[in-house]
CSV table of C-alpha atoms in Angstrom, one decimal:
chain,number,residue,atom,x,y,z
A,607,MET,CA,0.1,0.1,0.2
A,608,SER,CA,0.9,3.6,-1.0
A,609,ASP,CA,0.5,5.6,2.6
A,610,VAL,CA,0.3,9.2,2.3
A,611,LEU,CA,0.1,10.9,6.3
A,612,ILE,CA,-1.3,14.8,6.3
A,613,ILE,CA,-0.6,16.5,9.5
A,614,LYS,CA,-2.0,19.7,10.5
A,615,THR,CA,1.2,22.0,11.9
A,616,ASN,CA,2.1,26.2,12.5
A,617,GLU,CA,5.5,28.0,12.2
A,618,CYS,CA,6.0,27.1,16.1
A,619,GLY,CA,5.2,23.3,15.6
A,620,ILE,CA,7.5,22.1,12.2
A,621,ARG,CA,10.3,20.0,13.4
A,622,LYS,CA,7.8,18.0,15.8
A,623,THR,CA,5.7,17.7,13.0
A,624,VAL,CA,8.8,16.5,10.5
A,625,ASN,CA,9.9,14.0,13.0
A,626,GLU,CA,6.2,12.6,13.9
A,627,LEU,CA,6.5,11.9,9.5
A,628,LEU,CA,9.4,10.2,10.0
A,629,GLU,CA,8.4,7.9,13.1
A,630,HIS,CA,5.9,7.0,10.4
A,631,PHE,CA,8.6,7.3,7.9
A,632,PRO,CA,11.3,5.5,8.8
A,633,LEU,CA,14.5,6.4,6.9
A,634,LYS,CA,17.6,4.2,7.4
A,635,VAL,CA,19.8,7.8,7.6
A,636,LYS,CA,22.7,6.5,9.7
A,637,ASP,CA,26.4,6.5,7.7
A,638,LYS,CA,24.7,7.6,4.6
A,639,ARG,CA,24.5,10.1,2.6
A,640,ILE,CA,21.6,12.3,2.0
A,641,LEU,CA,20.0,14.8,-1.0
A,642,ILE,CA,17.7,16.8,0.0
A,643,LYS,CA,16.0,18.8,-2.7
A,644,PRO,CA,13.6,21.4,-1.7
A,645,ASN,CA,12.1,23.3,-4.6
A,646,ILE,CA,14.2,26.5,-5.5
A,647,LEU,CA,12.8,27.4,-8.9
A,648,GLY,CA,14.7,30.4,-8.7
A,649,PRO,CA,15.3,33.9,-6.8
A,650,PHE,CA,12.3,34.0,-4.8
A,651,PRO,CA,12.0,35.2,-1.1
A,652,PRO,CA,10.5,33.0,1.5
A,653,GLU,CA,7.1,35.3,1.6
A,654,ARG,CA,5.9,35.1,-2.0
A,655,GLY,CA,5.3,31.3,-1.3
A,656,VAL,CA,7.1,29.8,-4.0
A,657,THR,CA,10.0,28.3,-3.1
A,658,THR,CA,9.7,25.0,-0.2
A,659,SER,CA,9.7,27.4,3.0
A,660,PRO,CA,13.2,27.2,4.3
A,661,GLU,CA,11.9,26.5,8.0
A,662,VAL,CA,10.8,23.3,6.3
A,663,VAL,CA,13.8,22.3,5.0
A,664,ARG,CA,15.9,23.5,7.9
A,665,ALA,CA,13.8,20.5,10.2
A,666,VAL,CA,14.5,18.0,7.9
A,667,LEU,CA,18.1,18.9,7.8
A,668,ASP,CA,18.5,18.4,11.4
A,669,ALA,CA,16.4,15.5,12.0
A,670,VAL,CA,18.7,13.5,9.1
A,671,ILE,CA,21.9,15.1,11.0
A,672,ASP,CA,20.4,13.8,14.4
A,673,MET,CA,19.8,10.2,13.1
A,674,GLY,CA,23.3,10.0,11.7
A,675,ALA,CA,23.4,10.9,8.2
A,676,ARG,CA,27.6,11.1,6.9
A,677,GLU,CA,26.9,13.7,4.5
A,678,VAL,CA,24.1,16.0,4.2
A,679,TRP,CA,23.7,18.0,0.7
A,680,VAL,CA,21.0,20.6,0.5
A,681,GLY,CA,19.7,22.2,-3.4
A,682,ASP,CA,18.1,22.2,-6.2
A,683,ASN,CA,18.9,23.3,-10.0
A,684,PRO,CA,16.6,26.5,-10.1
A,685,GLY,CA,14.7,26.8,-13.5
A,686,ILE,CA,17.1,30.0,-15.0
A,687,GLY,CA,20.6,28.9,-15.7
A,688,GLY,CA,23.0,27.6,-13.7
A,689,TYR,CA,26.6,27.4,-11.1
A,690,GLY,CA,25.4,31.3,-10.6
A,691,ALA,CA,21.7,31.6,-10.2
A,692,ASN,CA,21.6,28.7,-8.0
A,693,LEU,CA,23.4,30.2,-5.7
A,694,LYS,CA,21.7,32.9,-6.0
A,695,ALA,CA,18.5,31.8,-5.5
A,696,GLY,CA,19.7,30.0,-2.5
A,697,VAL,CA,20.4,32.7,-1.1
A,698,ILE,CA,16.8,35.1,-1.8
A,699,SER,CA,15.0,32.2,-1.3
A,700,GLY,CA,16.1,32.0,2.6
A,701,ILE,CA,17.3,28.7,2.3
A,702,THR,CA,21.3,29.1,2.6
A,703,ASN,CA,20.7,30.8,5.7
A,704,ALA,CA,18.6,27.8,6.7
A,705,THR,CA,20.9,25.2,5.9
A,706,GLY,CA,24.8,27.2,6.9
A,707,LYS,CA,26.9,24.5,5.2
A,708,TYR,CA,25.0,22.1,4.2
A,709,PHE,CA,23.6,24.4,1.0
A,710,THR,CA,25.4,22.6,-1.8
A,711,ASN,CA,25.8,23.7,-5.3
A,712,ILE,CA,24.5,20.9,-7.0
A,713,GLY,CA,24.7,21.8,-10.7
A,714,GLU,CA,28.5,21.9,-10.4
A,715,GLU,CA,29.5,18.4,-11.1
A,716,VAL,CA,27.2,16.6,-13.9
A,717,VAL,CA,26.8,12.8,-15.3
A,718,ARG,CA,25.0,11.9,-18.6
A,719,ILE,CA,22.6,8.4,-17.7
A,720,PRO,CA,20.1,7.0,-19.8
A,721,VAL,CA,16.2,7.3,-19.6
A,722,ARG,CA,13.3,5.0,-20.9
A,723,SER,CA,11.7,8.0,-22.6
A,724,ARG,CA,10.4,8.5,-26.3
A,725,TYR,CA,10.9,12.3,-25.8
A,726,VAL,CA,15.2,11.9,-25.4
A,727,LYS,CA,17.6,8.8,-25.0
A,728,SER,CA,19.3,10.7,-21.7
A,729,VAL,CA,19.2,13.6,-19.7
A,730,VAL,CA,22.5,15.4,-17.8
A,731,PHE,CA,21.6,15.1,-13.9
A,732,SER,CA,23.5,16.3,-11.2
A,733,LYS,CA,26.0,14.0,-9.4
A,734,TYR,CA,25.0,15.1,-6.4
A,735,VAL,CA,21.8,12.5,-7.6
A,736,VAL,CA,23.7,9.6,-8.7
A,737,ASP,CA,26.1,9.6,-5.2
A,738,ALA,CA,23.2,10.1,-2.7
A,739,ASP,CA,22.0,7.3,-1.0
A,740,ILE,CA,18.7,8.7,-0.5
A,741,ILE,CA,16.8,11.5,-1.3
A,742,ILE,CA,14.3,13.3,0.6
A,743,ASN,CA,12.0,15.3,-2.2
A,744,LEU,CA,10.4,18.6,-0.7
A,745,PRO,CA,8.3,19.8,-2.9
A,746,ARG,CA,5.5,23.1,-2.9
A,747,PHE,CA,1.6,22.6,-2.7
A,748,LYS,CA,1.0,24.4,-5.9
A,749,THR,CA,-0.5,24.8,-9.4
A,750,HIS,CA,1.5,24.5,-12.2
A,751,ASN,CA,0.2,26.9,-15.8
A,752,LEU,CA,2.0,23.6,-17.6
A,753,THR,CA,1.5,20.6,-15.5
A,754,GLN,CA,-1.3,21.5,-13.6
A,755,LEU,CA,0.1,20.8,-10.4
A,756,THR,CA,3.1,20.8,-9.0
A,757,GLY,CA,4.1,18.0,-6.7
A,758,ALA,CA,6.8,15.2,-6.3
A,759,ILE,CA,7.0,14.8,-9.9
A,760,LYS,CA,7.7,17.7,-11.2
A,761,ASN,CA,10.2,18.3,-8.0
A,762,THR,CA,12.4,16.3,-9.4
A,763,PHE,CA,13.1,18.1,-12.7
A,764,GLY,CA,15.3,19.8,-10.2
A,765,TYR,CA,18.0,17.0,-11.0
A,766,ILE,CA,19.0,17.9,-14.6
A,767,ALA,CA,21.3,20.3,-14.6
A,768,GLY,CA,22.3,23.8,-16.8
A,769,GLY,CA,20.1,24.7,-19.5
A,770,MET,CA,19.1,20.8,-20.1
A,771,LYS,CA,15.8,21.6,-18.0
A,772,SER,CA,14.3,24.7,-21.5
A,773,TRP,CA,15.4,21.9,-23.9
A,774,LEU,CA,13.7,19.8,-22.6
A,775,HIS,CA,10.3,21.9,-23.0
A,776,THR,CA,11.7,21.4,-27.1
A,777,ARG,CA,10.8,17.8,-26.5
A,778,GLY,CA,8.1,17.8,-24.9
A,779,ARG,CA,6.1,20.6,-25.9
A,780,THR,CA,2.3,20.1,-24.8
A,781,SER,CA,1.0,19.9,-21.9
A,782,ARG,CA,0.5,16.3,-22.1
A,783,GLU,CA,4.2,14.8,-23.3
A,784,PHE,CA,6.1,17.2,-21.0
A,785,SER,CA,3.8,15.6,-18.7
A,786,GLU,CA,5.3,12.3,-19.3
A,787,LEU,CA,8.2,13.4,-20.1
A,788,ILE,CA,8.5,14.6,-16.2
A,789,VAL,CA,7.5,11.2,-15.2
A,790,ASP,CA,10.1,9.3,-17.3
A,791,ILE,CA,13.1,11.7,-15.3
A,792,TYR,CA,10.9,10.9,-12.1
A,793,ALA,CA,11.5,7.7,-13.1
A,794,ARG,CA,15.0,7.6,-13.4
A,795,ARG,CA,15.9,8.0,-9.6
A,796,VAL,CA,12.4,7.9,-7.8
A,797,PRO,CA,12.8,9.6,-3.7
A,798,ASP,CA,13.0,7.8,-1.4
A,799,LEU,CA,10.7,10.3,0.4
A,800,THR,CA,8.4,12.8,-0.4
A,801,ILE,CA,7.2,15.7,3.0
A,802,VAL,CA,5.4,18.1,0.4
A,803,ASP,CA,5.1,21.4,2.6
A,804,GLY,CA,1.6,22.5,2.7
A,805,LEU,CA,2.0,25.6,4.5
A,806,THR,CA,1.2,27.7,2.3
A,807,ALA,CA,-0.4,26.7,-1.2
A,808,MET,CA,-0.5,28.2,-4.3
A,809,GLU,CA,-3.3,28.9,-6.5
A,810,GLY,CA,-4.5,29.6,-10.2
A,811,ARG,CA,-1.3,31.3,-12.0
A,812,GLY,CA,1.3,29.0,-10.3
A,813,PRO,CA,4.2,27.6,-10.1
A,814,SER,CA,5.3,31.7,-9.4
A,815,ASN,CA,2.4,34.3,-9.7
A,816,GLY,CA,-0.5,32.2,-8.1
A,817,ARG,CA,-2.2,33.4,-5.6
A,818,LEU,CA,-1.0,32.0,-1.8
A,819,ARG,CA,-3.4,30.2,0.6
A,820,HIS,CA,-2.7,28.8,3.8
A,821,LEU,CA,-3.5,25.6,4.6
A,822,GLY,CA,-0.9,25.1,7.8
A,823,ILE,CA,0.1,20.8,6.5
A,824,LEU,CA,3.0,18.8,6.1
A,825,MET,CA,2.8,15.3,3.8
A,826,ALA,CA,4.8,13.1,3.2
A,827,SER,CA,5.3,9.4,1.7
A,828,TYR,CA,7.4,6.8,0.5
A,829,ASP,CA,5.5,8.1,-2.6
A,830,GLY,CA,5.8,10.4,-4.3
A,831,VAL,CA,3.3,10.2,-6.8
A,832,ALA,CA,1.0,8.9,-3.9
A,833,CYS,CA,1.3,12.9,-2.7
A,834,ASP,CA,0.4,14.3,-6.1
A,835,TYR,CA,-2.8,11.9,-6.6
A,836,THR,CA,-3.5,13.6,-3.1
A,837,ILE,CA,-2.7,17.5,-3.6
A,838,ALA,CA,-5.3,16.8,-7.1
A,839,ARG,CA,-7.9,15.1,-4.6
A,840,MET,CA,-7.6,18.2,-2.5
A,841,MET,CA,-7.4,20.7,-5.1
A,842,GLY,CA,-11.1,19.5,-6.2
A,843,THR,CA,-10.2,17.6,-9.0
A,844,LYS,CA,-9.9,14.3,-10.9
A,845,PRO,CA,-6.3,12.9,-10.4
A,846,ASN,CA,-6.9,10.8,-13.5
A,847,SER,CA,-6.7,14.6,-15.5
A,848,ILE,CA,-3.4,15.4,-14.0
A,849,PHE,CA,-1.1,14.1,-17.3
A,850,GLN,CA,2.3,12.8,-14.8
A,851,ILE,CA,-0.5,11.0,-12.5
A,852,LYS,CA,-2.6,9.4,-15.4
A,853,TYR,CA,0.8,8.1,-16.9
A,854,ALA,CA,2.3,7.2,-14.1
A,855,SER,CA,-0.3,5.1,-13.3
A,856,LYS,CA,-0.2,3.9,-17.5
A,857,THR,CA,3.6,2.6,-16.7
A,858,GLY,CA,2.3,1.1,-13.3
A,859,LEU,CA,5.0,3.6,-11.8
A,860,PHE,CA,1.8,4.1,-9.2
A,861,SER,CA,-1.7,2.8,-8.9
A,862,PRO,CA,-4.1,4.4,-7.4
A,863,GLU,CA,-5.8,1.7,-5.6
A,864,ASN,CA,-3.1,1.8,-3.4
A,865,VAL,CA,-3.2,4.8,-1.9
A,866,ARG,CA,-4.5,5.0,1.5
A,867,ILE,CA,-4.4,8.5,2.9
A,868,LYS,CA,-4.8,9.2,6.4
A,869,GLY,CA,-4.4,12.2,9.0
A,870,ASP,CA,-5.7,15.1,8.3
A,871,TYR,CA,-7.5,15.6,4.6
A,872,THR,CA,-9.7,17.9,3.6
A,873,GLU,CA,-11.0,19.0,-0.2
A,874,LEU,CA,-10.6,22.4,0.0
A,875,GLU,CA,-13.1,24.5,-1.2
A,876,ASP,CA,-13.2,27.0,-4.8
A,877,PHE,CA,-9.8,25.9,-5.2
A,878,GLU,CA,-8.7,27.8,-8.6
A,879,MET,CA,-6.8,25.6,-11.2
A,880,PRO,CA,-4.6,27.5,-14.1
A,881,THR,CA,-7.5,28.3,-16.4
A,882,ILE,CA,-4.8,26.5,-19.2
A,883,SER,CA,-5.2,23.1,-17.5
A,884,SER,CA,-9.1,23.3,-18.7
A,885,PRO,CA,-9.8,19.7,-20.1
A,886,ILE,CA,-12.0,21.8,-22.7
A,887,ILE,CA,-8.7,23.7,-23.7
A,888,SER,CA,-6.1,20.7,-23.1
A,889,TYR,CA,-8.4,18.9,-25.9
A,890,ILE,CA,-8.9,21.3,-28.0
A,891,ALA,CA,-5.0,22.5,-27.8
A,892,ASN,CA,-3.5,19.7,-28.0
A,893,HIS,CA,-5.4,17.7,-30.9
A,894,LEU,CA,-6.5,20.2,-33.3
A,895,VAL,CA,-5.1,23.4,-33.2
A,896,PHE,CA,-2.0,24.1,-30.7
A,897,PRO,CA,-0.3,26.4,-32.5
A,898,HIS,CA,-3.5,29.0,-32.3
A,899,ILE,CA,-5.2,28.4,-29.4
A,900,TYR,CA,-2.8,28.0,-26.6
A,901,PRO,CA,-2.3,31.6,-24.9
A,902,LYS,CA,0.5,33.3,-26.3
A,903,PRO,CA,2.8,34.3,-23.6
A,904,VAL,CA,2.9,38.6,-23.9
A,905,VAL,CA,5.1,40.6,-22.1
A,906,ASN,CA,3.2,43.3,-19.2
A,907,GLU,CA,5.9,46.8,-20.4
A,908,GLU,CA,4.9,48.7,-16.9
A,909,ARG,CA,5.2,45.3,-14.1
A,910,CYS,CA,8.5,44.5,-15.8
A,911,ILE,CA,12.2,45.6,-15.2
A,912,ASN,CA,14.5,44.2,-17.6
A,913,CYS,CA,15.6,41.8,-15.8
A,914,GLY,CA,16.4,39.1,-18.4
A,915,ASN,CA,15.2,35.9,-16.5
A,916,CYS,CA,12.4,35.2,-20.2
A,917,GLN,CA,15.6,35.6,-22.3
A,918,ALA,CA,17.7,33.6,-20.0
A,919,ILE,CA,15.1,30.4,-19.8
A,920,CYS,CA,13.9,30.6,-23.3
A,921,PRO,CA,14.7,26.9,-25.1
A,922,THR,CA,13.9,28.7,-28.5
A,923,ASN,CA,15.0,32.0,-27.9
A,924,ALA,CA,12.3,32.6,-28.8
A,925,MET,CA,12.2,36.1,-26.6
A,926,GLU,CA,14.5,38.2,-28.3
A,927,GLN,CA,15.3,42.0,-27.1
A,928,PHE,CA,12.4,43.6,-24.6
A,929,PRO,CA,10.1,43.6,-24.9
A,930,HIS,CA,9.7,41.6,-28.5
A,931,ILE,CA,8.7,37.9,-28.7
A,932,ASN,CA,9.5,36.3,-31.8
A,933,TYR,CA,5.8,34.9,-31.6
A,934,ASP,CA,7.1,31.7,-34.7
A,935,ARG,CA,9.6,30.5,-32.5
A,936,CYS,CA,7.7,30.4,-29.7
A,937,ILE,CA,6.7,26.9,-27.9
A,938,LYS,CA,4.6,28.5,-25.3
A,939,CYS,CA,6.3,26.2,-22.7
A,940,TYR,CA,5.9,29.2,-20.3
A,941,CYS,CA,9.0,29.1,-18.6
A,942,CYS,CA,8.8,32.6,-19.3
A,943,GLN,CA,5.8,33.2,-17.1
A,944,GLU,CA,7.4,30.6,-14.6
A,945,THR,CA,10.7,32.4,-13.9
A,946,CYS,CA,9.5,36.1,-13.8
A,947,PRO,CA,10.0,37.7,-10.7
A,948,GLN,CA,7.8,40.4,-11.7
A,949,ASP,CA,4.8,39.0,-12.7
A,950,ALA,CA,5.1,40.7,-16.3
A,951,VAL,CA,4.6,37.8,-18.4
A,952,GLU,CA,0.8,37.9,-18.8
A,953,LEU,CA,-0.6,34.7,-21.1
A,954,LYS,CA,-3.2,36.0,-23.6
A,955,GLY,CA,-5.5,34.6,-26.2
A,956,PHE,CA,-8.8,34.7,-27.4
A,957,ILE,CA,-10.5,31.1,-26.4
A,958,TYR,CA,-8.5,31.3,-22.9
A,959,GLU,CA,-10.0,34.6,-21.5
A,960,ILE,CA,-13.2,33.4,-22.4
A,961,LEU,CA,-11.5,29.8,-20.5
A,962,LYS,CA,-11.0,32.5,-17.5
A,963,ARG,CA,-14.2,33.8,-17.1
A,964,ARG,CA,-16.0,30.1,-17.0
């Protein structure tokens, strides 16, 4: 069975709650090398609710140190850039300060490994992912404009180092294709334990520009897909409508019949999913006229601070000199919108606007 445990908590009780979760899902940490993998999407301060809470990361770090881990690394590969971006994102997210000497720039050493996927034959992982005896996955409870939700599966996309993350968007261009690709990456190195930071959720325009919503929970499971299944249910959507979960089930990586949800589970009222994840627009977009009706990114010049994030991450170099976007190159992966710190990249389109008003 795939047990999922949800515990209500608050900022003062995080360490106690983490200990409870680790008692329920024990790990043989002693004398092992541990990678703690938070979500550090980019240089967003903690109050934005984009990255994993520094307090949650610190609580997990303290726990594994107390259990006798031989070596502990805390790190992620952010959405933008490589070596320098890792350090900047770690500092601004508060995670570097929270973890001190254990914060590791995991993008500095890489290794190419084969992957079973119809989209790619191999990917470039951070070497720390390969070297770790145990990986503890720390995603945040959020929506995502492309994949509908970002949880345990999507957080392992951070295994990928450097610019390859952007390039992979050119291999899986639609929501369905990209979701399948990240499941293939997740399956290559399944985390040993997933703890979901649900202290504050993000709804609507996730993963970086949505609306924050207090939940006050931490969730854990040995089975990360079971966590995503539970997140989908809590969000009020059918798990089988989430391409990641559907594909994981199809490939035998996950069985919804085996999920047992325990603890403080509740379905959230009126939780706002991304409009782009509407089944109507997904069907039309993926099967009929994808290039024409999928919403296109548009730069809001008043909000833009010309930081260059969108240009740095664009996998097809469609983001040309501000504020011009070359729509002939744009594959509508929305990396630009995902990484914009000012919410200056908006999604526009006639059908999209109609669905937003539904």
